[in-house]
GROMACS .gro file of N, CA and C in nm:
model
  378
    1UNK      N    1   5.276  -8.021   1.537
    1UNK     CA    2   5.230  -8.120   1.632
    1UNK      C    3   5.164  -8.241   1.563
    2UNK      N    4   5.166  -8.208   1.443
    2UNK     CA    5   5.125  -8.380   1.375
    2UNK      C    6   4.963  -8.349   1.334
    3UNK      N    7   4.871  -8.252   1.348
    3UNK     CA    8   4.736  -8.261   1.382
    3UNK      C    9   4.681  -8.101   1.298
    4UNK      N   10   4.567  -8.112   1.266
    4UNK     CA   11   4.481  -7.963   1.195
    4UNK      C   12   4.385  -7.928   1.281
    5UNK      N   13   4.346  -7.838   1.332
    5UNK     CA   14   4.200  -7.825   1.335
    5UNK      C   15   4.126  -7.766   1.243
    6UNK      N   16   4.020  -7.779   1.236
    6UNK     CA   17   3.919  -7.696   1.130
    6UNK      C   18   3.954  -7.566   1.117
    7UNK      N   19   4.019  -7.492   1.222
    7UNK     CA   20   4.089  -7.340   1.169
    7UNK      C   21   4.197  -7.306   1.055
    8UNK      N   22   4.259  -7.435   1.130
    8UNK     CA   23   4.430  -7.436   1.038
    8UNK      C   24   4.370  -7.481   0.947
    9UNK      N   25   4.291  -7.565   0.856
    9UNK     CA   26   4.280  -7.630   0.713
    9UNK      C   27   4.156  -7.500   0.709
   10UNK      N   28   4.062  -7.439   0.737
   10UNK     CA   29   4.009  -7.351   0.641
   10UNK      C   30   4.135  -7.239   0.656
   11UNK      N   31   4.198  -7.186   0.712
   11UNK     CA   32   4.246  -7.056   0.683
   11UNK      C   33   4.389  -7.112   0.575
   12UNK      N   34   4.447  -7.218   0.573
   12UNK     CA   35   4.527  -7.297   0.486
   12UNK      C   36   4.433  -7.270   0.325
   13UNK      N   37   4.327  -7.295   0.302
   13UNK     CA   38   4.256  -7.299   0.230
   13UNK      C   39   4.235  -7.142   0.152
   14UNK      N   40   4.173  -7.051   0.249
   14UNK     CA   41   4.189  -6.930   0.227
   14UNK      C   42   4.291  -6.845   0.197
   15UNK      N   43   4.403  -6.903   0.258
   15UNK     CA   44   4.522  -6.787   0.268
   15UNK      C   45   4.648  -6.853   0.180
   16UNK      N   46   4.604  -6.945   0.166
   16UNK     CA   47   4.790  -7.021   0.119
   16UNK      C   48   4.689  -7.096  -0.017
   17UNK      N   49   4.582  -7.189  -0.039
   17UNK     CA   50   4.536  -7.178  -0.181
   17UNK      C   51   4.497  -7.087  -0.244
   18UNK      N   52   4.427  -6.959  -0.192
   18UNK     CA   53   4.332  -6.883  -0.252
   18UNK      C   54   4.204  -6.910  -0.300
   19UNK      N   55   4.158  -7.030  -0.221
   19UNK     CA   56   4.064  -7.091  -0.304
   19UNK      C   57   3.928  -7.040  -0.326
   20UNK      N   58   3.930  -6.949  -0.236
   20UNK     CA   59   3.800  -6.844  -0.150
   20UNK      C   60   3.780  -6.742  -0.281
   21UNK      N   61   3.882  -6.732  -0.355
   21UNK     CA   62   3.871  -6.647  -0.492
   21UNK      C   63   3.807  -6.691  -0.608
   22UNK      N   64   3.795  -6.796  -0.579
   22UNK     CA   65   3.711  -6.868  -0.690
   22UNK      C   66   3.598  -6.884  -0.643
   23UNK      N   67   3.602  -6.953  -0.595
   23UNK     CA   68   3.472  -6.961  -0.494
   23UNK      C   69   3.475  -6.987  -0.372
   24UNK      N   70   3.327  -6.992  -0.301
   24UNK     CA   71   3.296  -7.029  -0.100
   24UNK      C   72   3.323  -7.135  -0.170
   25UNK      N   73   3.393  -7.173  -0.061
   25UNK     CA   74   3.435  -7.342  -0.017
   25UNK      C   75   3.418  -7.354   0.100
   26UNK      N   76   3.354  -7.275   0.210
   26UNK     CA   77   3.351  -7.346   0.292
   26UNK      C   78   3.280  -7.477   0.358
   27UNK      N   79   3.182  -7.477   0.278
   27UNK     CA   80   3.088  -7.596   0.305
   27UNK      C   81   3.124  -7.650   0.283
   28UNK      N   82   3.233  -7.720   0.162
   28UNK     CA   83   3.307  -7.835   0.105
   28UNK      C   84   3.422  -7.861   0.189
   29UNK      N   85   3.479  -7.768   0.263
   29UNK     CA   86   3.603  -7.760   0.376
   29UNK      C   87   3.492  -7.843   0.532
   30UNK      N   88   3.498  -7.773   0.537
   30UNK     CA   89   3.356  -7.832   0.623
   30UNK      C   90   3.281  -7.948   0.641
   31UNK      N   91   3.273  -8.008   0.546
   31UNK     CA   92   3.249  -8.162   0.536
   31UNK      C   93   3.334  -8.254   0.473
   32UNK      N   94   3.424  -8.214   0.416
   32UNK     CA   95   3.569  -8.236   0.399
   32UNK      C   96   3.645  -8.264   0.531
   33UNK      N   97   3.653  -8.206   0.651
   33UNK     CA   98   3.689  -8.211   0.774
   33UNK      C   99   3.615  -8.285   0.866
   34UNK      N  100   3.516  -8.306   0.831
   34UNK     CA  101   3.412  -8.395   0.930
   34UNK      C  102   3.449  -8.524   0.922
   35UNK      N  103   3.439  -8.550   0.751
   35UNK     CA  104   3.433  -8.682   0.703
   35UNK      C  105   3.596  -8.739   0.718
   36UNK      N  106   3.713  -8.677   0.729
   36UNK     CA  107   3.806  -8.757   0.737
   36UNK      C  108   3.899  -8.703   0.868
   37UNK      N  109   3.829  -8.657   0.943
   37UNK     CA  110   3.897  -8.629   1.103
   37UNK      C  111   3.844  -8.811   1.174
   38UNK      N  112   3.944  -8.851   1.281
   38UNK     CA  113   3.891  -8.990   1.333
   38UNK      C  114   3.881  -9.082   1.247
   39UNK      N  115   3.937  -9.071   1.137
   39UNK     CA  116   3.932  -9.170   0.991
   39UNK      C  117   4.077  -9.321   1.012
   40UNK      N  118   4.178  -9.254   1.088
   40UNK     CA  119   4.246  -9.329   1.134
   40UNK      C  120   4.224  -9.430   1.239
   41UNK      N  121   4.108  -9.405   1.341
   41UNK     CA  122   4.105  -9.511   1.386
   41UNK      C  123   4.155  -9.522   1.536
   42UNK      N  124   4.291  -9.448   1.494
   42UNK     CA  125   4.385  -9.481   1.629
   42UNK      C  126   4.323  -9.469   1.755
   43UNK      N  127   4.386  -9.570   1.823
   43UNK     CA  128   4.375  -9.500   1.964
   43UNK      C  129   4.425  -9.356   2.017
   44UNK      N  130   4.414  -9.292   2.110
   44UNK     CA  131   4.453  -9.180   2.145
   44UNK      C  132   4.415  -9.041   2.027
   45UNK      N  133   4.397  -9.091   1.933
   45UNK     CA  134   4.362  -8.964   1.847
   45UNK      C  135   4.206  -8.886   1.869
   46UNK      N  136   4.241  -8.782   1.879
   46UNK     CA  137   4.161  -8.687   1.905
   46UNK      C  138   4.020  -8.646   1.774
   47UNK      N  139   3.913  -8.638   1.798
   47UNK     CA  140   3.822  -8.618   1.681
   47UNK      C  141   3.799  -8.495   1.659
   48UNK      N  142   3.846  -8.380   1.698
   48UNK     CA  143   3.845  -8.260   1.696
   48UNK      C  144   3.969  -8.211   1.591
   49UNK      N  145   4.035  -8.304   1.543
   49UNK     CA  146   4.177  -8.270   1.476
   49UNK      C  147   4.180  -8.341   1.371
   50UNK      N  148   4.226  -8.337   1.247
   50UNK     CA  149   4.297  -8.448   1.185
   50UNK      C  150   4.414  -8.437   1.156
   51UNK      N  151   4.453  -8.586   1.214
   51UNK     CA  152   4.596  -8.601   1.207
   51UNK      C  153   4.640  -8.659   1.115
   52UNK      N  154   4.822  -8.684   1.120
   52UNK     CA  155   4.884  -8.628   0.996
   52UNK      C  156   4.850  -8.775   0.922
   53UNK      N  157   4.783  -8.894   0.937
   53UNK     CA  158   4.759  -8.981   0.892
   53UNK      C  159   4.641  -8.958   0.830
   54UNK      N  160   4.566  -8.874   0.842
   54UNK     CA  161   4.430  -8.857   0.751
   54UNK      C  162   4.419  -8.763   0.696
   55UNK      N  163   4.572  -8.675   0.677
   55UNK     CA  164   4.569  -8.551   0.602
   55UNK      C  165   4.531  -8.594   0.446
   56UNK      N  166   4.603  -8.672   0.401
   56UNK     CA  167   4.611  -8.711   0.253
   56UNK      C  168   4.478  -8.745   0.216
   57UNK      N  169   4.397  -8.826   0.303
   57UNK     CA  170   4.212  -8.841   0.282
   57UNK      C  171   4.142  -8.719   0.295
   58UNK      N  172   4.163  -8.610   0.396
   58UNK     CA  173   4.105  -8.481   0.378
   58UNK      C  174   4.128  -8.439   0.263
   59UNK      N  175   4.246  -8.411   0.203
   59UNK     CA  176   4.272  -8.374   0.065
   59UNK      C  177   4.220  -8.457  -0.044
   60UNK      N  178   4.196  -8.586  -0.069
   60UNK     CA  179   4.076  -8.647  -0.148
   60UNK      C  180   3.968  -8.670  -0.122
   61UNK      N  181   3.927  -8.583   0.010
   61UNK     CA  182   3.783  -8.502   0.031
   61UNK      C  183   3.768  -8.407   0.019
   62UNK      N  184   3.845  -8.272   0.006
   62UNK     CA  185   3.817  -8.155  -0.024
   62UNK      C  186   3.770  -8.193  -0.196
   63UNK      N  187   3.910  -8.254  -0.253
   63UNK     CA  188   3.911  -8.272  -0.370
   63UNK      C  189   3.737  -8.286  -0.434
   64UNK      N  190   3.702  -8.398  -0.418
   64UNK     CA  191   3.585  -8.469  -0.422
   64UNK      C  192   3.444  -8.409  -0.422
   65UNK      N  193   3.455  -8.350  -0.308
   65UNK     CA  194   3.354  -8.229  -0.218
   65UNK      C  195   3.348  -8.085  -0.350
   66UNK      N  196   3.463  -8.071  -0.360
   66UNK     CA  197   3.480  -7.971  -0.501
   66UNK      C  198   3.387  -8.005  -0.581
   67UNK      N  199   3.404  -8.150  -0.646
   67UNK     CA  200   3.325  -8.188  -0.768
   67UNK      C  201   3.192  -8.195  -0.753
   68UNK      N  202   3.121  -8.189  -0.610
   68UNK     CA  203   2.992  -8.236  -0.552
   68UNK      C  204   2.941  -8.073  -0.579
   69UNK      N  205   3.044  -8.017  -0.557
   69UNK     CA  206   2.978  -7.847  -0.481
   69UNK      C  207   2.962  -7.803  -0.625
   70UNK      N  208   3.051  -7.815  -0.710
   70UNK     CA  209   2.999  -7.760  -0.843
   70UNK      C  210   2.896  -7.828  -0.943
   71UNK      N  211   2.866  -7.934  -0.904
   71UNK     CA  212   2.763  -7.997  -0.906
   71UNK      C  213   2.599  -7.920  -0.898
   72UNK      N  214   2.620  -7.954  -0.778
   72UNK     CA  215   2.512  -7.885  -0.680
   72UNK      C  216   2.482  -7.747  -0.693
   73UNK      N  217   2.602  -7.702  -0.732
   73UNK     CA  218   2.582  -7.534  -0.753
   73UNK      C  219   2.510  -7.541  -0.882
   74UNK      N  220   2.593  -7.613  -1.012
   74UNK     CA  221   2.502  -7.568  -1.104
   74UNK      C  222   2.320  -7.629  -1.113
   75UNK      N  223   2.282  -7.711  -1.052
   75UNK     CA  224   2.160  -7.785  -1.023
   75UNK      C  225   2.048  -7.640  -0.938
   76UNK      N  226   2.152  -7.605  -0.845
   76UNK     CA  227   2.077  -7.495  -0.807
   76UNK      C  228   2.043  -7.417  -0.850
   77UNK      N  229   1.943  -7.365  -0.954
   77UNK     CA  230   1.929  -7.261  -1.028
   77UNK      C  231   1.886  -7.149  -0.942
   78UNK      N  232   1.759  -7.125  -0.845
   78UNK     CA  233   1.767  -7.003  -0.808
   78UNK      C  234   1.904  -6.939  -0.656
   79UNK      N  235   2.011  -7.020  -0.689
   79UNK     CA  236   2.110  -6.992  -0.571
   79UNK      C  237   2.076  -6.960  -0.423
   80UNK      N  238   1.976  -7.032  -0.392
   80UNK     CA  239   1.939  -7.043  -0.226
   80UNK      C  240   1.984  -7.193  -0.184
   81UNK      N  241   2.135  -7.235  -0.215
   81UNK     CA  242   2.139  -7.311  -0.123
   81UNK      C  243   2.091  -7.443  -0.130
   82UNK      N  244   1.987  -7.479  -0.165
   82UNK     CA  245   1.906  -7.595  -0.129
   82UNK      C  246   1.803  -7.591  -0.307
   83UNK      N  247   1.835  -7.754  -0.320
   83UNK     CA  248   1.792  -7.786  -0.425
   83UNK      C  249   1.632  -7.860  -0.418
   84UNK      N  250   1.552  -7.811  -0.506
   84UNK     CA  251   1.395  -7.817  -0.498
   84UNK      C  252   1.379  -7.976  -0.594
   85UNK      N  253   1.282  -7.993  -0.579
   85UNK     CA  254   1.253  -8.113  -0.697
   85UNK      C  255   1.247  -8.084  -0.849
   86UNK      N  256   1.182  -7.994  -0.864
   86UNK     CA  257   1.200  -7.918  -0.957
   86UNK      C  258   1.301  -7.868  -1.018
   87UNK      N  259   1.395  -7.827  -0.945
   87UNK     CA  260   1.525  -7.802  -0.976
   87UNK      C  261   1.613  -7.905  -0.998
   88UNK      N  262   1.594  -8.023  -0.929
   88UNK     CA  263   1.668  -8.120  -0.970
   88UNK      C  264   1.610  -8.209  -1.074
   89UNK      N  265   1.480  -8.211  -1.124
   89UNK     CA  266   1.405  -8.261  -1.273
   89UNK      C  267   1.476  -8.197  -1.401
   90UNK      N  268   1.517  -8.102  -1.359
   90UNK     CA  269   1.544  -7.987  -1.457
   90UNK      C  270   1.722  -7.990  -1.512
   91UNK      N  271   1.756  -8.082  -1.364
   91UNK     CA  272   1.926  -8.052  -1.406
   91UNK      C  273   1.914  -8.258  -1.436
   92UNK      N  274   1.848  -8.328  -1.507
   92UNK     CA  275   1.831  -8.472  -1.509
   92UNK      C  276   1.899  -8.460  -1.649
   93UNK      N  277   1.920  -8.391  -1.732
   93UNK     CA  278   2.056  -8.400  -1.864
   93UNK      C  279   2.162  -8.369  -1.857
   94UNK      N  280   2.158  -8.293  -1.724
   94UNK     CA  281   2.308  -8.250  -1.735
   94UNK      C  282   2.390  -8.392  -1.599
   95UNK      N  283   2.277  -8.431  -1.488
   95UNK     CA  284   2.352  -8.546  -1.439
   95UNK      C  285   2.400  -8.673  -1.532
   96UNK      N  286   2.288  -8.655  -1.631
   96UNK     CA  287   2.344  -8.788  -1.724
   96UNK      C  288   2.476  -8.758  -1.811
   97UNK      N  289   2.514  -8.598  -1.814
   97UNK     CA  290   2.669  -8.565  -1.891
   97UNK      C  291   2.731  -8.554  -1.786
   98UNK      N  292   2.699  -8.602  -1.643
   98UNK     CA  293   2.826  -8.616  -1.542
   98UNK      C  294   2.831  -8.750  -1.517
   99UNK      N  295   2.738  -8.867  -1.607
   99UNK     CA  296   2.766  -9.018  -1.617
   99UNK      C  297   2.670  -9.091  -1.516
  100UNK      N  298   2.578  -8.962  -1.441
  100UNK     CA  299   2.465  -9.026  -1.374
  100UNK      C  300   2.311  -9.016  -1.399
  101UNK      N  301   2.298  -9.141  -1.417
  101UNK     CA  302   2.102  -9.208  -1.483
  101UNK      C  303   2.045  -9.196  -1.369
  102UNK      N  304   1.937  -9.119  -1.386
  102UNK     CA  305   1.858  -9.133  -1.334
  102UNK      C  306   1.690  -9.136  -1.370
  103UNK      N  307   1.652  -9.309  -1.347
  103UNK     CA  308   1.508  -9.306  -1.414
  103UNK      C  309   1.391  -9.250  -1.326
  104UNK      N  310   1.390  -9.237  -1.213
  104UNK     CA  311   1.297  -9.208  -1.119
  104UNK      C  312   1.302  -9.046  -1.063
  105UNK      N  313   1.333  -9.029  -1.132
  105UNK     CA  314   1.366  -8.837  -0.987
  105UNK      C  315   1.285  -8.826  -0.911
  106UNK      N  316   1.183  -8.832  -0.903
  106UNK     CA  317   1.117  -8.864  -0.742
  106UNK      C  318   1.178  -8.919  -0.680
  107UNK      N  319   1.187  -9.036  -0.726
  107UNK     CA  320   1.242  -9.178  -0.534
  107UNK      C  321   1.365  -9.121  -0.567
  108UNK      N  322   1.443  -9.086  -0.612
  108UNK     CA  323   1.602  -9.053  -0.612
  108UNK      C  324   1.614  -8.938  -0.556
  109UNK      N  325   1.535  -8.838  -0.538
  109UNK     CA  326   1.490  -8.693  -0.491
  109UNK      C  327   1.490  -8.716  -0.356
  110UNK      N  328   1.405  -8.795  -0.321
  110UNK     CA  329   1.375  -8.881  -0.227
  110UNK      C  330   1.446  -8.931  -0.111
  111UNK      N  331   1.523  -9.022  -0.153
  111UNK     CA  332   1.641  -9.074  -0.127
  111UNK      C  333   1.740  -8.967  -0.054
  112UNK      N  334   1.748  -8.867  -0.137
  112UNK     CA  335   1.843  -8.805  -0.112
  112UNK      C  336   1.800  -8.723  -0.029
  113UNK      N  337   1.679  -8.609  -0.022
  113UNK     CA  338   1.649  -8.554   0.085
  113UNK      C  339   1.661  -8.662   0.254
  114UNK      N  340   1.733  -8.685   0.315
  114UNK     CA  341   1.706  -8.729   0.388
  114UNK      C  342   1.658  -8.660   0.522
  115UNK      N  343   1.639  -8.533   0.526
  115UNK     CA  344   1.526  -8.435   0.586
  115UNK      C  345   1.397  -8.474   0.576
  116UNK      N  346   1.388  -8.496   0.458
  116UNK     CA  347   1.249  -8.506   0.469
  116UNK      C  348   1.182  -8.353   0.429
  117UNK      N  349   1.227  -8.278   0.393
  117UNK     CA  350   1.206  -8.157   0.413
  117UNK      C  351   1.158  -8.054   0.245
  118UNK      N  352   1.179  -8.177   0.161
  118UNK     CA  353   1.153  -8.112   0.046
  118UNK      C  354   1.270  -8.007  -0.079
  119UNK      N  355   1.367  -7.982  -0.010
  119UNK     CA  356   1.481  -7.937  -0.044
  119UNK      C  357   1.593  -8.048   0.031
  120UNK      N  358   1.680  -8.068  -0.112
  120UNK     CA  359   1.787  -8.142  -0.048
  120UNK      C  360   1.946  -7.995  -0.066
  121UNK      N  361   1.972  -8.012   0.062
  121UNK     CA  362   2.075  -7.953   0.099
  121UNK      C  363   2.204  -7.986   0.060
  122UNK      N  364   2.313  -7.912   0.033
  122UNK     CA  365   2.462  -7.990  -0.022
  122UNK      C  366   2.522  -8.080   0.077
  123UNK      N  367   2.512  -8.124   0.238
  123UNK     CA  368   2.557  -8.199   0.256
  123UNK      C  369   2.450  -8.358   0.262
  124UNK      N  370   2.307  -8.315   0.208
  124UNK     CA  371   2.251  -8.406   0.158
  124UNK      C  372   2.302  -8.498   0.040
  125UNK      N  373   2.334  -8.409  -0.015
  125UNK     CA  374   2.381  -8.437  -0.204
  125UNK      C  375   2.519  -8.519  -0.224
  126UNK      N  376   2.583  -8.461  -0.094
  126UNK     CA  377   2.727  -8.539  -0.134
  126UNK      C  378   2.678  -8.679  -0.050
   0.00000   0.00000   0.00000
């Protein structure tokens, strides 16, 4: 029918990449699908779906989302999910061997929590 829903691209994901074997992806599927469902624009298109015009952008958002999540994963040192200040002071050599400076980690910490909450979350991060 021209269209995905979030079922068909995670179980596509699970069952026909295997990607679930390497690792959860679903959070990266997940905002991968948010961010490029309604990306077309069209009239009549539905935001619950993405259609076959924003398939190819979901796929250089999963893509992308990949690089964020392994990111984030390794930043996370005690694996709950949610990155502390501390934890992200700590991963400030290894962002600069992924080509990102950062002089402030506070206000950039900051920045990025946009909770407010003291832990920035992975769909904070991406």
């Amino acid at each position: 029918n021209g269209r995905l829903s979030y079922n068909e691209v995670e179980s596509g994901i699970r069952h026909v990449l295997e990607l679930d074997k390497v690792l959860d992806c679903n959070k990266v599927v997940k905002l991968a699908f948010q961010v490029a469902k309604g990306k077309s624009g069209r009239k009549g298109s539905n935001d619950d779906f993405v259609e076959r015009s924003e398939f190819r952008y979901l796929l250089l958002c999963i893509r992308q989302y990949l690089e964020y999540w392994v990111m984030f994963d390794s930043m996370d040192t005690d694996d709950d999910e949610r990155m502390s200040l501390r934890e992200f002071k700590a991963a400030i050599e290894l962002l600069r061997k992924w080509g990102v400076k950062v002089d402030d980690p506070e206000k950039v910490f900051g920045e990025i929590d946009k909770s407010g909450g003291g832990k920035v979350l992975f769909n904070e991060f991406a």
